[in-house]
Short mmCIF file of N, CA and C in Angstrom, two decimals:
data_model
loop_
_atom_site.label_atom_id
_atom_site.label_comp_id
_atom_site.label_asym_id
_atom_site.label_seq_id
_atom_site.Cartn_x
_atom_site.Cartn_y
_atom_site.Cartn_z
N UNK A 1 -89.35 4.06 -14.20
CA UNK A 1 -88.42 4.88 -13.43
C UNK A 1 -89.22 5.64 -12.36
N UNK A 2 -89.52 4.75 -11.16
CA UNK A 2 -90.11 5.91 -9.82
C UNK A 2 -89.47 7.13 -9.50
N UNK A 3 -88.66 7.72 -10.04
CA UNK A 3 -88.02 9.08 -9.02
C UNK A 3 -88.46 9.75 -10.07
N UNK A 4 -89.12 9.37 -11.35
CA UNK A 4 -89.04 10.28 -12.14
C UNK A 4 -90.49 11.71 -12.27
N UNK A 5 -90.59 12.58 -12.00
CA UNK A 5 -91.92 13.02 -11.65
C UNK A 5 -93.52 13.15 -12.57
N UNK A 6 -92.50 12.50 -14.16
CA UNK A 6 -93.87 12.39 -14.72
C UNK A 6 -94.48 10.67 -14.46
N UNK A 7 -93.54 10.12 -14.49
CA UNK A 7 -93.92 8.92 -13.62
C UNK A 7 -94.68 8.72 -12.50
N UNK A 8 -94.71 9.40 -11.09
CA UNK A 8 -95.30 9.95 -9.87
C UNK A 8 -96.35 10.40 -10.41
N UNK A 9 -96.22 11.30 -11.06
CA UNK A 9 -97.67 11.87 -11.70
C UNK A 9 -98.90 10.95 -12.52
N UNK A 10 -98.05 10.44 -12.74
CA UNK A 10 -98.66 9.56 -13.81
C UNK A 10 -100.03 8.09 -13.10
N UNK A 11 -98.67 7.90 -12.07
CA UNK A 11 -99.49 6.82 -11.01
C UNK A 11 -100.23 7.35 -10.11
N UNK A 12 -99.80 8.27 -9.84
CA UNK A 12 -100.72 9.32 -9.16
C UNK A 12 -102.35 9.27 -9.87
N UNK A 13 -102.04 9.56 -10.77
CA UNK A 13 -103.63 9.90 -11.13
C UNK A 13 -104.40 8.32 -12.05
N UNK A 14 -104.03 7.66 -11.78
CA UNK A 14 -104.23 6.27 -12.02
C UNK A 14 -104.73 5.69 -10.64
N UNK A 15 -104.39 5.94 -9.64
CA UNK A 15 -104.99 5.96 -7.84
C UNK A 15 -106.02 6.87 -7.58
N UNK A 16 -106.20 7.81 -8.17
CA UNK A 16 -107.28 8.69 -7.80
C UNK A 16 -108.32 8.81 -8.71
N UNK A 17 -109.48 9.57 -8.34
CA UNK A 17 -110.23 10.01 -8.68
C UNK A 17 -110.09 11.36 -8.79
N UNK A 18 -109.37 11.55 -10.51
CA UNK A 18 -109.34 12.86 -10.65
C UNK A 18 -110.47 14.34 -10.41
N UNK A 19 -111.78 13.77 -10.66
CA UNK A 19 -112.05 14.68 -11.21
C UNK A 19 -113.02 14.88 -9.48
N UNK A 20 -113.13 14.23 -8.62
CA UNK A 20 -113.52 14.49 -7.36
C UNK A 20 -112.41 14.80 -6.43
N UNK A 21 -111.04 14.24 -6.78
CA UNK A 21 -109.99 14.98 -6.39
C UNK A 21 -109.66 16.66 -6.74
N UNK A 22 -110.08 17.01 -7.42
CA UNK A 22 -109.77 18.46 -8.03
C UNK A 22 -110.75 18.90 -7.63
N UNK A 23 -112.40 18.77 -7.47
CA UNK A 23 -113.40 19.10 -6.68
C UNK A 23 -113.27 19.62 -5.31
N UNK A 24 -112.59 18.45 -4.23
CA UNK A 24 -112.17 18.32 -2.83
C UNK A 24 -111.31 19.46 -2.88
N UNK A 25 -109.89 19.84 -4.10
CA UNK A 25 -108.88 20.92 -3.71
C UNK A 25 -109.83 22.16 -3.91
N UNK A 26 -110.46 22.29 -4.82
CA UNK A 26 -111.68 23.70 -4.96
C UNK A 26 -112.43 24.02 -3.57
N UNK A 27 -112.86 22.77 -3.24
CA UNK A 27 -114.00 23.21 -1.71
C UNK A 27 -112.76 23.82 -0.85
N UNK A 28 -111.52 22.80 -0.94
CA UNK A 28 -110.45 23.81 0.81
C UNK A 28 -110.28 24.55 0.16
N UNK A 29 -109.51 25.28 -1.02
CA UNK A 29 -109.29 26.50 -1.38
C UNK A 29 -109.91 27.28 -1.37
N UNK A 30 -111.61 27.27 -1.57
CA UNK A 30 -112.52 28.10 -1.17
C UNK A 30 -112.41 28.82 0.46
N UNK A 31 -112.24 27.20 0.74
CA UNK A 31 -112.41 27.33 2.24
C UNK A 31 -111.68 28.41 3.17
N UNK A 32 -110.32 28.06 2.78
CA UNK A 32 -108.93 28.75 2.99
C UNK A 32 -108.88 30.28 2.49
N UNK A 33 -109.60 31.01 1.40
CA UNK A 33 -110.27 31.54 0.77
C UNK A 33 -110.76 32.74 1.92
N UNK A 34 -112.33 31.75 2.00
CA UNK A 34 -113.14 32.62 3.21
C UNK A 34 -112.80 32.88 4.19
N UNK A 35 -112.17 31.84 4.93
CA UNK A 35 -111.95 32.02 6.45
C UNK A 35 -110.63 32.51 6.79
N UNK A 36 -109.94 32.28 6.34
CA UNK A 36 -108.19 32.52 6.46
C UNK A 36 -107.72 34.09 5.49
N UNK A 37 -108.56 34.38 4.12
CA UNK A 37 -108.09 35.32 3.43
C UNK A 37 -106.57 35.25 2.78
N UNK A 38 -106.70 33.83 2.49
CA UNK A 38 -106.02 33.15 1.89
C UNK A 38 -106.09 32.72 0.36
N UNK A 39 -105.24 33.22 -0.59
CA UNK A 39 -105.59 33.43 -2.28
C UNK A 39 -105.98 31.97 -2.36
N UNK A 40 -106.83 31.72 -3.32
CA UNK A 40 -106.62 30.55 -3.90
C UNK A 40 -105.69 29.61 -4.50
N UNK A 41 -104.74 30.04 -5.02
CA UNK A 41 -103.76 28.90 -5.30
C UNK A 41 -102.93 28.66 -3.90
N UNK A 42 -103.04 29.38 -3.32
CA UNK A 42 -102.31 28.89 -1.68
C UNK A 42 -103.23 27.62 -1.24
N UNK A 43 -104.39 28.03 -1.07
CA UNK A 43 -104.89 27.21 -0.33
C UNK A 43 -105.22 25.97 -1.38
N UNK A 44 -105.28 25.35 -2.76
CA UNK A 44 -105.06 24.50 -3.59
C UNK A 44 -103.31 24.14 -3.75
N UNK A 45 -102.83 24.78 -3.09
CA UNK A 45 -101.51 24.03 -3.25
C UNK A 45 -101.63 23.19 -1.57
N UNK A 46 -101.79 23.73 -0.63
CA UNK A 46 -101.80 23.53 0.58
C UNK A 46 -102.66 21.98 0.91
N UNK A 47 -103.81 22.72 0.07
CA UNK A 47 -104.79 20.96 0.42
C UNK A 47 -103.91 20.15 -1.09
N UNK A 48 -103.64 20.00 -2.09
CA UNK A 48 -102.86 19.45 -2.73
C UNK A 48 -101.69 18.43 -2.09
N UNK A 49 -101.04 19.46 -1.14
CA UNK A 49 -100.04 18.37 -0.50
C UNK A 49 -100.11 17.88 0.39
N UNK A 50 -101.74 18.10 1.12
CA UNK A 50 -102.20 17.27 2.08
C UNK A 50 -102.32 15.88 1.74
N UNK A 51 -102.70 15.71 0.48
CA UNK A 51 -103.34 14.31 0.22
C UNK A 51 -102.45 13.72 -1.21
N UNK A 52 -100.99 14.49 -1.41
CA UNK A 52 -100.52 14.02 -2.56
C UNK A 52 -99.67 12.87 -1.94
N UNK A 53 -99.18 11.67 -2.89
CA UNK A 53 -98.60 10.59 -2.58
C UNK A 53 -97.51 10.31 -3.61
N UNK A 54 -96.53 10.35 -3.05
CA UNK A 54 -95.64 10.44 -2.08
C UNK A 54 -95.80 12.26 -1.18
N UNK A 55 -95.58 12.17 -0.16
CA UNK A 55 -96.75 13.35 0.23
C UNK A 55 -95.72 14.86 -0.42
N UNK A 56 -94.08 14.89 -0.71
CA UNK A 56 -93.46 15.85 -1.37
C UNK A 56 -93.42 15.99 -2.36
N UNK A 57 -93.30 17.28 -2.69
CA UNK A 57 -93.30 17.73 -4.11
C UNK A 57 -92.43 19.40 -4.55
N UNK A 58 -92.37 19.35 -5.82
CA UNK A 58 -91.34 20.55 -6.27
C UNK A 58 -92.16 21.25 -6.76
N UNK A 59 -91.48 22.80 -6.89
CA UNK A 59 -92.73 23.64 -7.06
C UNK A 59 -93.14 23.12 -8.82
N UNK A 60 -92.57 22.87 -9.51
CA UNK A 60 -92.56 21.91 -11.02
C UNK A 60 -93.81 21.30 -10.77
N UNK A 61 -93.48 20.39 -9.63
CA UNK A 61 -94.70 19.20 -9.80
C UNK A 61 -95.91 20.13 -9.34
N UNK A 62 -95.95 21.13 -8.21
CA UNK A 62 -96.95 21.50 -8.27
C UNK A 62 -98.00 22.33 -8.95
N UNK A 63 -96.71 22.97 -9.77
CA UNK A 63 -97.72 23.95 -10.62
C UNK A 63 -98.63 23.11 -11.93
N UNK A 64 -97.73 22.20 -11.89
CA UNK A 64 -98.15 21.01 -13.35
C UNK A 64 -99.29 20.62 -12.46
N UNK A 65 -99.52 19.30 -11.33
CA UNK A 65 -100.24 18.79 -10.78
C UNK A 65 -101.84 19.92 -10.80
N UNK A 66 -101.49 21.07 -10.19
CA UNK A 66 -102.90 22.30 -10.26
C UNK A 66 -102.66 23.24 -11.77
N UNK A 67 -102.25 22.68 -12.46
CA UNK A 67 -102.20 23.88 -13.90
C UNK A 67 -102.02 25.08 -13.16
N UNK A 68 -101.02 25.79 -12.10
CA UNK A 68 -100.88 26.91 -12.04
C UNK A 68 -99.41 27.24 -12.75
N UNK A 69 -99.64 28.88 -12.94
CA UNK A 69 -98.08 29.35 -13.32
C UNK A 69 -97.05 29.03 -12.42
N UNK A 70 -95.66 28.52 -12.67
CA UNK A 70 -95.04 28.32 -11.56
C UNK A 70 -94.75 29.95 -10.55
N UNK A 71 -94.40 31.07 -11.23
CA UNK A 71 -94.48 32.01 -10.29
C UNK A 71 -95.63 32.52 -9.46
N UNK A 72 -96.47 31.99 -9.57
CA UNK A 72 -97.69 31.97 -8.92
C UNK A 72 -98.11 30.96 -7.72
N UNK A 73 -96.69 29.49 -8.12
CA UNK A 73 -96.53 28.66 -7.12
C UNK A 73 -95.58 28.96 -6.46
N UNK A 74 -94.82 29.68 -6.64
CA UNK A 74 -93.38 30.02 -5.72
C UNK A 74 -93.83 31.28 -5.23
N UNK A 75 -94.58 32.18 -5.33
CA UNK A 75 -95.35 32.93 -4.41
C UNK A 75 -96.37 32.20 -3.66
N UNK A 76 -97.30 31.78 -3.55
CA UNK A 76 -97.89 31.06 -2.63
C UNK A 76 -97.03 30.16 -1.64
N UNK A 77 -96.14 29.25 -2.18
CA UNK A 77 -95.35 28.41 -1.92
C UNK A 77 -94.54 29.11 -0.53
N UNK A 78 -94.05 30.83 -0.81
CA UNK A 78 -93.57 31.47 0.29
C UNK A 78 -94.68 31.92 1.32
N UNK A 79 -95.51 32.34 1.16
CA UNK A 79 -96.48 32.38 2.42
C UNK A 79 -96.76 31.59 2.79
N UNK A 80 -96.95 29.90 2.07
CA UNK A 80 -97.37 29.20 3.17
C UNK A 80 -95.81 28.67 3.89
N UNK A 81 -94.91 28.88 3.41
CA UNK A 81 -93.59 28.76 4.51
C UNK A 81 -93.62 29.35 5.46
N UNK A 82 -93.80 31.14 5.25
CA UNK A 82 -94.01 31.97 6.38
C UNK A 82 -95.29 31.60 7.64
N UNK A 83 -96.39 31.16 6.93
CA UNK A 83 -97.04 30.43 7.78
C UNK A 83 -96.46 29.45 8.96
N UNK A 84 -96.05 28.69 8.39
CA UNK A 84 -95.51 27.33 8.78
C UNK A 84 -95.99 26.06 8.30
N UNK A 85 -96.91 26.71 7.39
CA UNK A 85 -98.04 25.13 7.08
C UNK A 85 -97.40 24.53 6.40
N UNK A 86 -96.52 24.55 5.82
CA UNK A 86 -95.64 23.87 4.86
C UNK A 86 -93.82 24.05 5.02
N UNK A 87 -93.36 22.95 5.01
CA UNK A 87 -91.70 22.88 5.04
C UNK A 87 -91.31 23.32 3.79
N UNK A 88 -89.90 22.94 3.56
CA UNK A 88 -89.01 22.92 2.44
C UNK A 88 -87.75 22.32 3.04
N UNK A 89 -87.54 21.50 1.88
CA UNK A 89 -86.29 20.68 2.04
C UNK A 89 -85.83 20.33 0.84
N UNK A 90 -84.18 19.72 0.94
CA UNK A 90 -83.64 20.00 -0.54
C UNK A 90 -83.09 18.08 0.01
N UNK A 91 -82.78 17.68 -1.05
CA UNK A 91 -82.43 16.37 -1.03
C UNK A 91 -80.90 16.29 -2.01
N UNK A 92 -80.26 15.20 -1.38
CA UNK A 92 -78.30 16.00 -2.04
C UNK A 92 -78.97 14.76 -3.44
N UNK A 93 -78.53 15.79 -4.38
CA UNK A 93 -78.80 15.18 -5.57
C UNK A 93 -80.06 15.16 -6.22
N UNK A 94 -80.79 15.81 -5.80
CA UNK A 94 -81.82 17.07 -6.40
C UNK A 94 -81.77 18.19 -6.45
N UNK A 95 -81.98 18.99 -7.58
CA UNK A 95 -81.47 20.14 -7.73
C UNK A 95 -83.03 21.17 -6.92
N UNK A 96 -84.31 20.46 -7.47
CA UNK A 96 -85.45 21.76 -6.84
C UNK A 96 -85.70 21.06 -5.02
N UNK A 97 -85.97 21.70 -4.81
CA UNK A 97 -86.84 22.01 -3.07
C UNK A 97 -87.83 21.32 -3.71
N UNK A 98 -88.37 20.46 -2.33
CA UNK A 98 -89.46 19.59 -2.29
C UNK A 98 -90.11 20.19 -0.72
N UNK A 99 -91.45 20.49 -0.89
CA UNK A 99 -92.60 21.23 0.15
C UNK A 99 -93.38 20.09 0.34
N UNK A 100 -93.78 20.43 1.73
CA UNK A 100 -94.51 19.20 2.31
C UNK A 100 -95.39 19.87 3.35
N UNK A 101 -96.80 19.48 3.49
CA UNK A 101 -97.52 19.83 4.80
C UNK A 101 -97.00 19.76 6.33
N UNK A 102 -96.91 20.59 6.77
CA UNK A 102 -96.62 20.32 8.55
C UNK A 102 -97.68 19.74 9.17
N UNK A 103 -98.83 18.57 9.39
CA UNK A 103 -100.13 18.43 9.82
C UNK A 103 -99.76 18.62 11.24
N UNK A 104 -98.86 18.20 11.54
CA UNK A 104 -98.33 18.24 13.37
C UNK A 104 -98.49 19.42 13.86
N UNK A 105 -98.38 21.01 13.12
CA UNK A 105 -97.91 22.12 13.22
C UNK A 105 -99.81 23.04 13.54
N UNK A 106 -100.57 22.17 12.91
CA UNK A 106 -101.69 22.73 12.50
C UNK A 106 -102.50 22.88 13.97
N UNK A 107 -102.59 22.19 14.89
CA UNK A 107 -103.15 22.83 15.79
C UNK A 107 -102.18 24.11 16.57
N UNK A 108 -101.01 23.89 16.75
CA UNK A 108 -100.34 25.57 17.15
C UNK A 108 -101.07 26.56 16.21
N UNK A 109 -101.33 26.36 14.89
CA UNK A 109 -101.79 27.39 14.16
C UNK A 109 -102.75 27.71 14.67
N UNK A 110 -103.58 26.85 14.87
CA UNK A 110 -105.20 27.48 15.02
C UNK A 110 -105.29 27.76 16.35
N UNK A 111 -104.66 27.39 17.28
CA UNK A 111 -104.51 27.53 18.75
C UNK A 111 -103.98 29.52 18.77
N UNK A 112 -102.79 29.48 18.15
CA UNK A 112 -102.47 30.90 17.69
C UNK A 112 -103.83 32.16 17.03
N UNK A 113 -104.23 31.43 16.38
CA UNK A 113 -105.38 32.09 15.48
C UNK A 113 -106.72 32.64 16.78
N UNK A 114 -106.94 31.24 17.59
CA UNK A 114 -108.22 31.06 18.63
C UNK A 114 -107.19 32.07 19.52
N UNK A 115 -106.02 32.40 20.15
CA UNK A 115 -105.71 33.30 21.09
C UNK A 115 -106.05 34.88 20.41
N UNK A 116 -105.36 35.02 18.76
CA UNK A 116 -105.89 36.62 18.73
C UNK A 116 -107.42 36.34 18.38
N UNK A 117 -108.34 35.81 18.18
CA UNK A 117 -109.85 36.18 18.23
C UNK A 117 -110.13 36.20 19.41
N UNK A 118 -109.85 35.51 21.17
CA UNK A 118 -110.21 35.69 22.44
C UNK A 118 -109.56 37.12 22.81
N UNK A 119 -108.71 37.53 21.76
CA UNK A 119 -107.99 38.85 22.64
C UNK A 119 -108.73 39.94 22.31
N UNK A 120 -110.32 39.61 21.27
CA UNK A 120 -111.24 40.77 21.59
C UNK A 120 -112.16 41.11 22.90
N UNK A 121 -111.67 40.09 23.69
CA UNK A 121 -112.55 40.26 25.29
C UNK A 121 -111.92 41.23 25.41
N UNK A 122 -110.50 41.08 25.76
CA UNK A 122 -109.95 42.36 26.16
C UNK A 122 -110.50 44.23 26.03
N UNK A 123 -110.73 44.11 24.68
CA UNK A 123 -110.74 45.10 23.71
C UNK A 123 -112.35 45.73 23.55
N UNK A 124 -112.98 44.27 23.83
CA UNK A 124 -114.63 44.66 24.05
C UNK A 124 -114.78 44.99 25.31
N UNK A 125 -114.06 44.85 26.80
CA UNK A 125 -114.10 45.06 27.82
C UNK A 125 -114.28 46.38 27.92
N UNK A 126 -112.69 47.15 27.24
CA UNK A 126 -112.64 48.38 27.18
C UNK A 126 -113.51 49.11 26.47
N UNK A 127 -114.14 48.97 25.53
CA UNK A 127 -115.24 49.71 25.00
C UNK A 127 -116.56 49.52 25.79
N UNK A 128 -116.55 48.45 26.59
CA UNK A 128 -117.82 48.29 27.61
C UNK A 128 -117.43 49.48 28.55
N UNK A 129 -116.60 49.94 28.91
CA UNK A 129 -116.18 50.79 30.29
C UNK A 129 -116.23 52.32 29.80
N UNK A 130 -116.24 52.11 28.24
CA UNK A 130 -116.22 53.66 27.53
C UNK A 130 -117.86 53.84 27.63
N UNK A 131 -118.58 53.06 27.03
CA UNK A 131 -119.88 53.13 26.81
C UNK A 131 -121.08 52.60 28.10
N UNK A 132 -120.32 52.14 29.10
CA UNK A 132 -121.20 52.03 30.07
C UNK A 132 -122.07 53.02 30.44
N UNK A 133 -123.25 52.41 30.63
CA UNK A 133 -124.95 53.47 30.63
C UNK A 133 -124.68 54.15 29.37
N UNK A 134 -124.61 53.22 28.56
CA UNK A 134 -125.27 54.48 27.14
C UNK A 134 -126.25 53.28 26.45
N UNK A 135 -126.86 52.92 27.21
CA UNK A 135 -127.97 51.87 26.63
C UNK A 135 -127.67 51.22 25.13
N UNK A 136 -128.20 51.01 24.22
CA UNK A 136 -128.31 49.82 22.91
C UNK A 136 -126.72 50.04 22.62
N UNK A 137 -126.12 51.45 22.39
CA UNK A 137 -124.79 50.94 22.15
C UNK A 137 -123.98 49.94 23.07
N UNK A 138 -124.06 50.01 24.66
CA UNK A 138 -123.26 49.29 25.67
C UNK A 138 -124.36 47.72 25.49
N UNK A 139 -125.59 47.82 25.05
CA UNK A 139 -126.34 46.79 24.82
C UNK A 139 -125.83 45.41 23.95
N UNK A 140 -125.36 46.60 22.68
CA UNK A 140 -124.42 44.88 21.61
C UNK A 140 -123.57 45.15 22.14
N UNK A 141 -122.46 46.11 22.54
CA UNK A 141 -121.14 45.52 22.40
C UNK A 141 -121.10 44.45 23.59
N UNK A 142 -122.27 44.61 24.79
CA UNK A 142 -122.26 43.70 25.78
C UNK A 142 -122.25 42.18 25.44
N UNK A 143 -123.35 42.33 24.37
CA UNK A 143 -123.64 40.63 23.65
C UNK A 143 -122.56 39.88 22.86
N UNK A 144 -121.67 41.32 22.07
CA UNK A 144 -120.33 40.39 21.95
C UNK A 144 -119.11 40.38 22.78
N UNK A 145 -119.32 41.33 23.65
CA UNK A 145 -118.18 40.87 24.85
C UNK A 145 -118.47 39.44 25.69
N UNK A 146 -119.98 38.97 25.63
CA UNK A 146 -120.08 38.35 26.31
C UNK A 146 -119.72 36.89 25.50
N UNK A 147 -119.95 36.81 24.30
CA UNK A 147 -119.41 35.89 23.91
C UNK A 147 -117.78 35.50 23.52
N UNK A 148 -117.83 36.68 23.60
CA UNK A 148 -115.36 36.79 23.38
C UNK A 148 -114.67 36.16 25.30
N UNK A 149 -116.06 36.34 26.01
CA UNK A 149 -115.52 36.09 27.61
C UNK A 149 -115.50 34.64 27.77
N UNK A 150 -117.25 34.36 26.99
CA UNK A 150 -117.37 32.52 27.41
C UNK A 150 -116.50 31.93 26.30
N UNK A 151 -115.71 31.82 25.02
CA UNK A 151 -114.64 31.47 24.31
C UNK A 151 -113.48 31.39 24.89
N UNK A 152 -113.28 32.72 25.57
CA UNK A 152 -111.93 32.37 26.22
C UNK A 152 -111.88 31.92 27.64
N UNK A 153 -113.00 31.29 27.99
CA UNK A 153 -112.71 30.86 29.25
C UNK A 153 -112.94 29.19 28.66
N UNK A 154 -113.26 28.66 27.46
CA UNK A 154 -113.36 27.91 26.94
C UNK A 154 -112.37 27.30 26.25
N UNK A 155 -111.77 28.09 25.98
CA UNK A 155 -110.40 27.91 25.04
C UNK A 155 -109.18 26.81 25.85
N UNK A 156 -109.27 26.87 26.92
CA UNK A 156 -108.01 26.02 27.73
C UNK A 156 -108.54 24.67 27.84
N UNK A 157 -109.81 24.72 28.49
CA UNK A 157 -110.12 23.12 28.27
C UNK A 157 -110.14 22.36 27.25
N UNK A 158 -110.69 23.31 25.72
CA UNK A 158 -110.87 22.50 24.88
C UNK A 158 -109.68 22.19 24.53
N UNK A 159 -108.28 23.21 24.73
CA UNK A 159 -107.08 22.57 24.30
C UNK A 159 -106.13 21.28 24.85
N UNK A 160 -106.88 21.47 26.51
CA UNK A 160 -106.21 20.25 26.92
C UNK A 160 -106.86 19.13 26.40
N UNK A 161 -108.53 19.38 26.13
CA UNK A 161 -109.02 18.26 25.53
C UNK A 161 -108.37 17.67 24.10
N UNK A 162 -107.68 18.49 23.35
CA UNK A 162 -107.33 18.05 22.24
C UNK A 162 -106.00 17.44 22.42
N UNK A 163 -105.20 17.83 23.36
CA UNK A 163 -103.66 17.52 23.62
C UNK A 163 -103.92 15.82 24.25
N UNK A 164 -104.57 15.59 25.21
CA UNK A 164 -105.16 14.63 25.59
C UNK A 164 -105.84 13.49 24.61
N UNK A 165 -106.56 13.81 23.95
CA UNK A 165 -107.41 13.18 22.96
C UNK A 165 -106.87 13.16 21.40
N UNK A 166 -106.40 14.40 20.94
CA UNK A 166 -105.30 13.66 19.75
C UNK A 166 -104.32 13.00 19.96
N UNK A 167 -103.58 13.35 21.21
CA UNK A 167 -102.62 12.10 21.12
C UNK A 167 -102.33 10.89 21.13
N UNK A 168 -103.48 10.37 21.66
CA UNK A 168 -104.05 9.00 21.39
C UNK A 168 -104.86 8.59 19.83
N UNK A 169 -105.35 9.20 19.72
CA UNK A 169 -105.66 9.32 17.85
C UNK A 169 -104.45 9.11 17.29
N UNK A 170 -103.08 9.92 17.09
CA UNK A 170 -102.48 9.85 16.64
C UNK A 170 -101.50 8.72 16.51
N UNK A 171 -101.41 7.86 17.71
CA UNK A 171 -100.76 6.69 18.43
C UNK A 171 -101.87 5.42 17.57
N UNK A 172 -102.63 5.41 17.10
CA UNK A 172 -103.90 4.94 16.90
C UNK A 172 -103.53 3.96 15.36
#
């Protein structure tokens, strides 16, 4: 019976390599973790449904699939909605919501993310104009204004480079 989810599960892990599969969700959750300040079961549910097959799933399957509590998956499960990194959709004749990765969605994210870290030029500008001639203090904040200036004057090409160049990847 394929629709059935211990079934899915079942073949599921008969295709994989469990125990380097659960490895791979530890490194992004870490990852997601450090850089994002993102709990861990977010970011193990998140890389979870990056690479699960059939790629949807209910919060059921996911808390079973990562041994988490399910209220611990239906909290994560809502921030990464609020994010956007993840949908929800209901299917007529299923009773739970099935979540799925947005991968399409993921460069707006980080494109979003790369605009508020360039919007410390701004902000280092103004503290350059407070502290101008006050030597070592106007000294660093100079060294990181100067790098928040060459980022964001960087930031447009590399995006057309990616709009340009993933979309042919993706066509691929």
């Amino acid at each position: 019976m394929p629709d059935h989810p211990e079934f899915a599960h079942t073949e599921y892990a008969q295709r994989t390599d469990r125990p380097a599969m659960s490895e791979w969700i530890e490194q992004m959750a870490a990852h997601f973790e450090a850089s994002e300040g993102m709990p861990l079961i977010a970011g193990r549910i998140l890389a979870f449904l990056l690479i699960c097959d059939p790629p949807e799933r209910t919060a059921a399957e996911l808390s079973h699939g990562l041994s988490a509590s399910t209220g611990s998956v239906s909290t994560n499960v809502r921030l990464l909605l609020r994010l956007g990194i993840i949908s929800k959709t209901t299917r007529q004749g299923r009773e739970a919501a099935l979540y799925r990765v947005e991968e399409d969605r993921w460069p707006e994210l980080v494109r979003q993310r790369m605009e508020r870290v360039t919007q410390l030029e701004e902000i280092t500008e103004a503290g350059l104009r407070m502290f101008s001639g006050q030597g070592e203090r106007a000294r660093r904040l100079r060294t990181v204004h100067e790098f928040y200036q060459w980022l964001s004057e960087e930031m447009p090409e590399l995006w057309r480079r990616w709009e340009r160049d993933g979309r042919s990847r993706r066509r691929s």
